[in-house]
GROMACS .gro file of C-alpha atoms in nm:
model
  322
    1MET     CA    1   7.047  -6.164  -1.528
    2ASP     CA    2   6.883  -6.190  -1.185
    3ARG     CA    3   6.974  -5.829  -1.118
    4LEU     CA    4   6.814  -5.719  -1.444
    5ILE     CA    5   6.497  -5.909  -1.360
    6ALA     CA    6   6.488  -5.756  -1.013
    7LEU     CA    7   6.545  -5.408  -1.158
    8ARG     CA    8   6.263  -5.464  -1.410
    9ASP     CA    9   6.026  -5.578  -1.133
   10HIS     CA   10   6.119  -5.277  -0.923
   11ILE     CA   11   6.050  -5.037  -1.207
   12HIS     CA   12   5.720  -5.210  -1.280
   13ALA     CA   13   5.614  -5.188  -0.914
   14PHE     CA   14   5.714  -4.822  -0.901
   15GLY     CA   15   5.504  -4.752  -1.209
   16LEU     CA   16   5.204  -4.922  -1.055
   17ARG     CA   17   5.240  -4.712  -0.742
   18ARG     CA   18   5.248  -4.394  -0.954
   19VAL     CA   19   4.934  -4.504  -1.135
   20LYS     CA   20   4.759  -4.572  -0.803
   21ILE     CA   21   4.866  -4.236  -0.661
   22SER     CA   22   4.749  -4.057  -0.977
   23SER     CA   23   4.417  -4.238  -0.962
   24LEU     CA   24   4.372  -4.147  -0.596
   25LEU     CA   25   4.453  -3.783  -0.669
   26LEU     CA   26   4.203  -3.781  -0.954
   27VAL     CA   27   3.932  -3.928  -0.731
   28LEU     CA   28   4.011  -3.674  -0.459
   29LEU     CA   29   3.988  -3.386  -0.706
   30LEU     CA   30   3.654  -3.515  -0.834
   31VAL     CA   31   3.520  -3.538  -0.477
   32ILE     CA   32   3.634  -3.183  -0.404
   33LEU     CA   33   3.481  -3.056  -0.729
   34LEU     CA   34   3.152  -3.233  -0.656
   35THR     CA   35   3.145  -3.087  -0.304
   36VAL     CA   36   3.203  -2.736  -0.437
   37LEU     CA   37   2.929  -2.779  -0.698
   38ILE     CA   38   2.684  -2.901  -0.434
   39PHE     CA   39   2.767  -2.606  -0.212
   40LEU     CA   40   2.725  -2.361  -0.500
   41PHE     CA   41   2.389  -2.515  -0.590
   42PHE     CA   42   2.253  -2.462  -0.239
   43PHE     CA   43   2.427  -2.125  -0.212
   44LEU     CA   44   2.239  -1.996  -0.517
   45GLN     CA   45   1.914  -2.124  -0.368
   46GLY     CA   46   1.987  -1.959  -0.035
   47ARG     CA   47   1.954  -2.292   0.148
   48SER     CA   48   2.177  -2.506   0.363
   49PRO     CA   49   2.317  -2.821   0.197
   50GLY     CA   50   2.233  -3.016   0.510
   51VAL     CA   51   2.574  -3.188   0.502
   52ILE     CA   52   2.782  -3.205   0.818
   53LEU     CA   53   3.100  -3.110   0.635
   54LEU     CA   54   2.939  -2.795   0.495
   55PRO     CA   55   2.823  -2.508   0.719
   56ASP     CA   56   2.466  -2.376   0.729
   57PHE     CA   57   2.429  -2.094   0.481
   58HIS     CA   58   2.184  -1.811   0.527
   59PRO     CA   59   2.245  -1.504   0.311
   60ASN     CA   60   2.272  -1.190   0.517
   61LEU     CA   61   1.974  -0.958   0.518
   62PRO     CA   62   2.023  -0.592   0.436
   63GLU     CA   63   2.037  -0.359   0.735
   64TYR     CA   64   1.855  -0.035   0.801
   65ALA     CA   65   2.027   0.246   0.611
   66TYR     CA   66   1.805   0.556   0.616
   67SER     CA   67   1.452   0.690   0.575
   68PHE     CA   68   1.319   0.983   0.377
   69PHE     CA   69   1.003   1.177   0.450
   70GLY     CA   70   0.998   1.455   0.193
   71GLN     CA   71   1.086   1.804   0.305
   72GLY     CA   72   0.924   2.126   0.420
   73ASP     CA   73   0.566   2.138   0.295
   74LYS     CA   74   0.639   1.833   0.076
   75LEU     CA   75   0.619   1.573   0.352
   76LEU     CA   76   0.480   1.229   0.269
   77SER     CA   77   0.143   1.124   0.410
   78LYS     CA   78   0.047   0.758   0.388
   79PRO     CA   79   0.255   0.666   0.081
   80MET     CA   80   0.107   0.341  -0.045
   81ASP     CA   81   0.342   0.225  -0.318
   82LEU     CA   82   0.665   0.302  -0.499
   83ALA     CA   83   0.851   0.216  -0.816
   84LEU     CA   84   1.223   0.241  -0.895
   85SER     CA   85   1.336   0.348  -1.239
   86GLY     CA   86   1.689   0.460  -1.321
   87ASN     CA   87   1.804   0.692  -1.045
   88ARG     CA   88   1.450   0.784  -0.944
   89VAL     CA   89   1.207   0.664  -0.677
   90TYR     CA   90   0.843   0.731  -0.766
   91VAL     CA   91   0.613   0.731  -0.462
   92THR     CA   92   0.234   0.756  -0.446
   93ASP     CA   93   0.181   1.020  -0.177
   94THR     CA   94  -0.169   0.896  -0.122
   95MET     CA   95  -0.322   1.137   0.129
   96ASN     CA   96  -0.167   1.433  -0.054
   97GLN     CA   97  -0.317   1.303  -0.383
   98CYS     CA   98   0.003   1.322  -0.584
   99VAL     CA   99   0.314   1.133  -0.690
  100LYS     CA  100   0.642   1.249  -0.541
  101VAL     CA  101   0.974   1.179  -0.712
  102PHE     CA  102   1.299   1.133  -0.520
  103ALA     CA  103   1.657   1.038  -0.591
  104HIS     CA  104   1.768   0.706  -0.442
  105ASN     CA  105   1.937   0.889  -0.156
  106GLY     CA  106   1.607   1.053  -0.061
  107ASP     CA  107   1.659   1.395  -0.217
  108TYR     CA  108   1.326   1.544  -0.325
  109LEU     CA  109   1.312   1.614  -0.700
  110PHE     CA  110   0.958   1.710  -0.800
  111GLU     CA  111   0.595   1.594  -0.786
  112PHE     CA  112   0.298   1.569  -1.016
  113GLY     CA  113  -0.076   1.529  -0.984
  114SER     CA  114  -0.321   1.695  -0.747
  115ARG     CA  115  -0.656   1.636  -0.584
  116GLY     CA  116  -0.956   1.637  -0.816
  117PRO     CA  117  -1.159   1.454  -1.082
  118GLU     CA  118  -0.985   1.592  -1.389
  119GLU     CA  119  -0.715   1.439  -1.608
  120GLY     CA  120  -0.389   1.411  -1.416
  121GLN     CA  121  -0.566   1.438  -1.080
  122PHE     CA  122  -0.631   1.177  -0.809
  123GLU     CA  123  -0.853   1.086  -0.519
  124TYR     CA  124  -0.657   0.794  -0.377
  125PRO     CA  125  -0.343   0.716  -0.580
  126TYR     CA  126  -0.220   0.369  -0.487
  127GLY     CA  127  -0.030   0.145  -0.730
  128LEU     CA  128   0.270   0.252  -0.939
  129ALA     CA  129   0.444   0.085  -1.230
  130VAL     CA  130   0.695   0.206  -1.489
  131SER     CA  131   0.668   0.067  -1.842
  132ASP     CA  132   0.960  -0.032  -2.064
  133GLN     CA  133   0.904   0.297  -2.246
  134GLY     CA  134   0.949   0.492  -1.922
  135GLU     CA  135   0.584   0.588  -1.884
  136ILE     CA  136   0.447   0.610  -1.529
  137PHE     CA  137   0.123   0.422  -1.461
  138VAL     CA  138  -0.068   0.532  -1.150
  139ALA     CA  139  -0.369   0.339  -1.019
  140ASP     CA  140  -0.638   0.531  -0.828
  141SER     CA  141  -0.828   0.281  -0.616
  142HIS     CA  142  -1.115   0.523  -0.543
  143THR     CA  143  -1.192   0.634  -0.897
  144GLY     CA  144  -1.101   0.302  -1.059
  145LYS     CA  145  -0.878   0.481  -1.310
  146ILE     CA  146  -0.523   0.412  -1.421
  147SER     CA  147  -0.353   0.732  -1.540
  148VAL     CA  148  -0.043   0.737  -1.757
  149PHE     CA  149   0.223   1.010  -1.733
  150ASN     CA  150   0.556   1.075  -1.900
  151ASP     CA  151   0.874   1.081  -1.691
  152GLN     CA  152   0.836   1.455  -1.634
  153GLY     CA  153   0.489   1.411  -1.483
  154SER     CA  154   0.276   1.529  -1.774
  155PHE     CA  155  -0.056   1.346  -1.812
  156LEU     CA  156  -0.079   1.141  -2.132
  157ARG     CA  157  -0.394   0.929  -2.119
  158TYR     CA  158  -0.612   0.693  -1.920
  159PHE     CA  159  -0.545   0.320  -1.944
  160GLY     CA  160  -0.799   0.036  -1.946
  161HIS     CA  161  -1.084   0.271  -1.859
  162GLU     CA  162  -1.329   0.082  -2.079
  163ALA     CA  163  -1.295  -0.233  -1.868
  164GLU     CA  164  -1.594  -0.261  -1.634
  165ALA     CA  165  -1.398  -0.497  -1.409
  166LEU     CA  166  -1.145  -0.224  -1.326
  167THR     CA  167  -1.301  -0.081  -1.011
  168GLN     CA  168  -1.040  -0.059  -0.732
  169PRO     CA  169  -0.692  -0.104  -0.880
  170ALA     CA  170  -0.398  -0.139  -0.640
  171GLU     CA  171  -0.046  -0.253  -0.734
  172MET     CA  172   0.051  -0.336  -1.093
  173LEU     CA  173   0.311  -0.541  -1.280
  174PHE     CA  174   0.438  -0.532  -1.638
  175HIS     CA  175   0.535  -0.865  -1.795
  176ARG     CA  176   0.584  -0.959  -2.161
  177GLY     CA  177   0.360  -0.696  -2.312
  178LYS     CA  178   0.089  -0.728  -2.050
  179LEU     CA  179  -0.009  -0.528  -1.744
  180TYR     CA  180  -0.128  -0.729  -1.443
  181VAL     CA  181  -0.343  -0.528  -1.200
  182ALA     CA  182  -0.442  -0.633  -0.848
  183ASN     CA  183  -0.806  -0.526  -0.815
  184LEU     CA  184  -0.918  -0.494  -0.453
  185ASP     CA  185  -1.292  -0.540  -0.499
  186PRO     CA  186  -1.430  -0.743  -0.667
  187ALA     CA  187  -1.115  -0.935  -0.577
  188SER     CA  188  -0.917  -1.045  -0.882
  189VAL     CA  189  -0.610  -0.987  -1.093
  190LEU     CA  190  -0.693  -0.818  -1.422
  191VAL     CA  191  -0.473  -0.875  -1.728
  192PHE     CA  192  -0.446  -0.605  -1.995
  193ASP     CA  193  -0.264  -0.565  -2.321
  194ALA     CA  194   0.000  -0.311  -2.220
  195ALA     CA  195  -0.009  -0.132  -2.555
  196SER     CA  196  -0.380  -0.108  -2.631
  197GLY     CA  197  -0.529  -0.126  -2.281
  198GLU     CA  198  -0.761  -0.409  -2.387
  199HIS     CA  199  -0.882  -0.626  -2.099
  200LEU     CA  200  -0.762  -0.975  -2.191
  201SER     CA  201  -0.851  -1.195  -1.894
  202THR     CA  202  -0.924  -1.215  -1.522
  203ILE     CA  203  -0.734  -1.427  -1.271
  204GLY     CA  204  -0.909  -1.544  -0.953
  205ARG     CA  205  -1.244  -1.453  -0.809
  206PRO     CA  206  -1.375  -1.333  -0.469
  207GLY     CA  207  -1.369  -1.588  -0.189
  208SER     CA  208  -1.147  -1.782   0.050
  209GLY     CA  209  -1.104  -2.113  -0.134
  210GLU     CA  210  -0.818  -2.223  -0.356
  211GLY     CA  211  -0.765  -1.971  -0.634
  212GLU     CA  212  -1.004  -1.725  -0.468
  213LEU     CA  213  -0.897  -1.385  -0.343
  214SER     CA  214  -0.989  -1.126  -0.083
  215TYR     CA  215  -0.862  -0.770  -0.131
  216PRO     CA  216  -0.544  -0.862  -0.320
  217ASN     CA  217  -0.308  -0.567  -0.278
  218ALA     CA  218   0.009  -0.667  -0.459
  219LEU     CA  219   0.172  -0.911  -0.697
  220THR     CA  220   0.515  -1.007  -0.826
  221LEU     CA  221   0.678  -1.249  -1.066
  222GLY     CA  222   0.882  -1.542  -0.936
  223GLU     CA  223   1.195  -1.702  -1.081
  224ASP     CA  224   0.969  -1.987  -1.188
  225GLY     CA  225   0.776  -1.750  -1.414
  226ASN     CA  226   0.463  -1.767  -1.201
  227LEU     CA  227   0.256  -1.490  -1.049
  228TYR     CA  228   0.265  -1.450  -0.669
  229VAL     CA  229  -0.032  -1.256  -0.530
  230SER     CA  230  -0.076  -1.099  -0.185
  231ASP     CA  231  -0.417  -1.236  -0.091
  232THR     CA  232  -0.443  -0.979   0.185
  233GLY     CA  233  -0.789  -1.049   0.322
  234ASN     CA  234  -0.711  -1.421   0.348
  235ASN     CA  235  -0.365  -1.364   0.505
  236ARG     CA  236  -0.179  -1.569   0.246
  237ILE     CA  237   0.024  -1.563  -0.074
  238GLN     CA  238  -0.124  -1.755  -0.367
  239VAL     CA  239   0.052  -1.864  -0.684
  240PHE     CA  240  -0.094  -1.861  -1.036
  241SER     CA  241   0.053  -1.918  -1.377
  242THR     CA  242   0.063  -1.602  -1.588
  243ASP     CA  243  -0.214  -1.764  -1.795
  244GLY     CA  244  -0.433  -1.758  -1.486
  245ASN     CA  245  -0.423  -2.120  -1.369
  246TYR     CA  246  -0.427  -2.164  -0.992
  247LEU     CA  247  -0.117  -2.351  -0.871
  248LYS     CA  248  -0.089  -2.341  -0.491
  249VAL     CA  249  -0.091  -2.148  -0.166
  250PHE     CA  250   0.270  -2.043  -0.114
  251THR     CA  251   0.221  -1.949   0.251
  252ASP     CA  252  -0.064  -1.874   0.490
  253ASP     CA  253   0.166  -1.762   0.771
  254ILE     CA  254   0.165  -1.383   0.714
  255ASP     CA  255  -0.063  -1.131   0.882
  256ASN     CA  256  -0.205  -0.884   0.629
  257PRO     CA  257   0.049  -0.929   0.346
  258ARG     CA  258   0.104  -0.632   0.117
  259GLY     CA  259   0.395  -0.550  -0.115
  260LEU     CA  260   0.622  -0.837  -0.217
  261ALA     CA  261   0.933  -0.904  -0.425
  262PHE     CA  262   1.192  -1.176  -0.479
  263ASP     CA  263   1.557  -1.100  -0.400
  264SER     CA  264   1.863  -1.235  -0.583
  265PHE     CA  265   1.879  -1.537  -0.351
  266GLY     CA  266   1.528  -1.650  -0.444
  267ARG     CA  267   1.381  -1.538  -0.112
  268LEU     CA  268   1.039  -1.374  -0.113
  269LEU     CA  269   1.017  -1.052   0.089
  270VAL     CA  270   0.665  -0.961   0.199
  271ALA     CA  271   0.549  -0.649   0.381
  272SER     CA  272   0.333  -0.755   0.676
  273LYS     CA  273   0.138  -0.437   0.740
  274LEU     CA  274  -0.007  -0.511   1.083
  275MET     CA  275   0.311  -0.675   1.216
  276ASN     CA  276   0.526  -0.378   1.109
  277GLU     CA  277   0.791  -0.594   0.945
  278ILE     CA  278   0.914  -0.757   0.627
  279VAL     CA  279   0.873  -1.134   0.638
  280VAL     CA  280   1.139  -1.334   0.451
  281LEU     CA  281   1.037  -1.667   0.296
  282ASP     CA  282   1.248  -1.938   0.133
  283ARG     CA  283   1.158  -2.110  -0.194
  284HIS     CA  284   0.924  -2.345  -0.010
  285GLY     CA  285   0.724  -2.070   0.160
  286ASN     CA  286   0.885  -2.119   0.501
  287VAL     CA  287   0.953  -1.812   0.714
  288VAL     CA  288   1.332  -1.791   0.752
  289ASP     CA  289   1.380  -1.438   0.880
  290ARG     CA  290   1.222  -1.101   0.951
  291LEU     CA  291   1.339  -0.752   0.868
  292GLY     CA  292   1.276  -0.399   0.988
  293SER     CA  293   1.055  -0.453   1.292
  294ASN     CA  294   1.223  -0.159   1.472
  295HIS     CA  295   1.201   0.078   1.177
  296LEU     CA  296   0.864   0.026   1.008
  297ASN     CA  297   0.520   0.163   1.086
  298LEU     CA  298   0.244   0.000   0.878
  299PRO     CA  299   0.460  -0.097   0.577
  300ASN     CA  300   0.283  -0.137   0.246
  301GLY     CA  301   0.477  -0.097  -0.080
  302LEU     CA  302   0.806  -0.275  -0.143
  303ALA     CA  303   1.065  -0.257  -0.422
  304LEU     CA  304   1.422  -0.382  -0.474
  305ASP     CA  305   1.694  -0.188  -0.654
  306GLY     CA  306   1.878  -0.495  -0.789
  307LYS     CA  307   2.187  -0.409  -0.583
  308GLY     CA  308   2.072  -0.548  -0.249
  309GLY     CA  309   1.872  -0.242  -0.150
  310VAL     CA  310   1.514  -0.276  -0.023
  311PHE     CA  311   1.280   0.027  -0.038
  312VAL     CA  312   0.960   0.017   0.170
  313THR     CA  313   0.677   0.266   0.209
  314ASP     CA  314   0.523   0.299   0.553
  315LEU     CA  315   0.281   0.544   0.712
  316ILE     CA  316   0.492   0.859   0.671
  317SER     CA  317   0.813   0.768   0.490
  318VAL     CA  318   1.018   0.552   0.260
  319VAL     CA  319   1.248   0.323   0.460
  320VAL     CA  320   1.563   0.190   0.295
  321PHE     CA  321   1.762  -0.120   0.389
  322LYS     CA  322   2.101  -0.198   0.232
   0.00000   0.00000   0.00000
């Protein structure tokens, strides 16, 4: 009988040890899972977790890949902006008063537009945007006109020409049936119905205070759904809701900001024209890196291809980082 009791106690103790080991293993697995989830959270934000056990994480920046200048008598001269659509790169060849079209690898395809006051002609073509329907919108900041072309370069119509506020359009952005236009002077962002061209509202006003703008050159949409505007004359990036409400100054640490775009890590890339570089900002507006200082000469327009590639216009070329 004593042996049976001892055997029973031994089995009971063994069972308790198995339960404790299983519980410890479960706790360990939960800790590991939680650690992985924390790391992934900060990884997706492009920030360091700030935990000793986890290394600092800074997503790698693309590196210089190549530049394209046009070819022969089709060389670029002060290209101000660009837009990517499908396998094409549309570039406003500003001093040649036309739009040049390239393949992503830089091969010249064709061009459209010429110098003059007539339909399909330009004086100072600046901003470019491609609609969901594949139409090419080109903003002429000297004439105050936005011209619309098909994807073969044939002129279709003028856009928003009845709006008195449209005087010096620069870069443009399509979003949810609206076209947002950075207007250099008087400084503002103009909002149009993308289908009808009706002027719906105006965001910002000239000045240097909160929500005021000075020669805004570019704009982009953030992951938060808000509008980020290059307030060039005030050397800062300001944030507005798409309804036009002023939210905050994102950064005032960039000299002459121009084109801007968010990458897949939530970082904001901004062309700093006078510093000849792309400034990289985290989600809080802090400068975390710089790109292209040895390859850029007065950068202005900036576009991402969604595959890690960064396309930048500078004084005489399109510079590509991958």
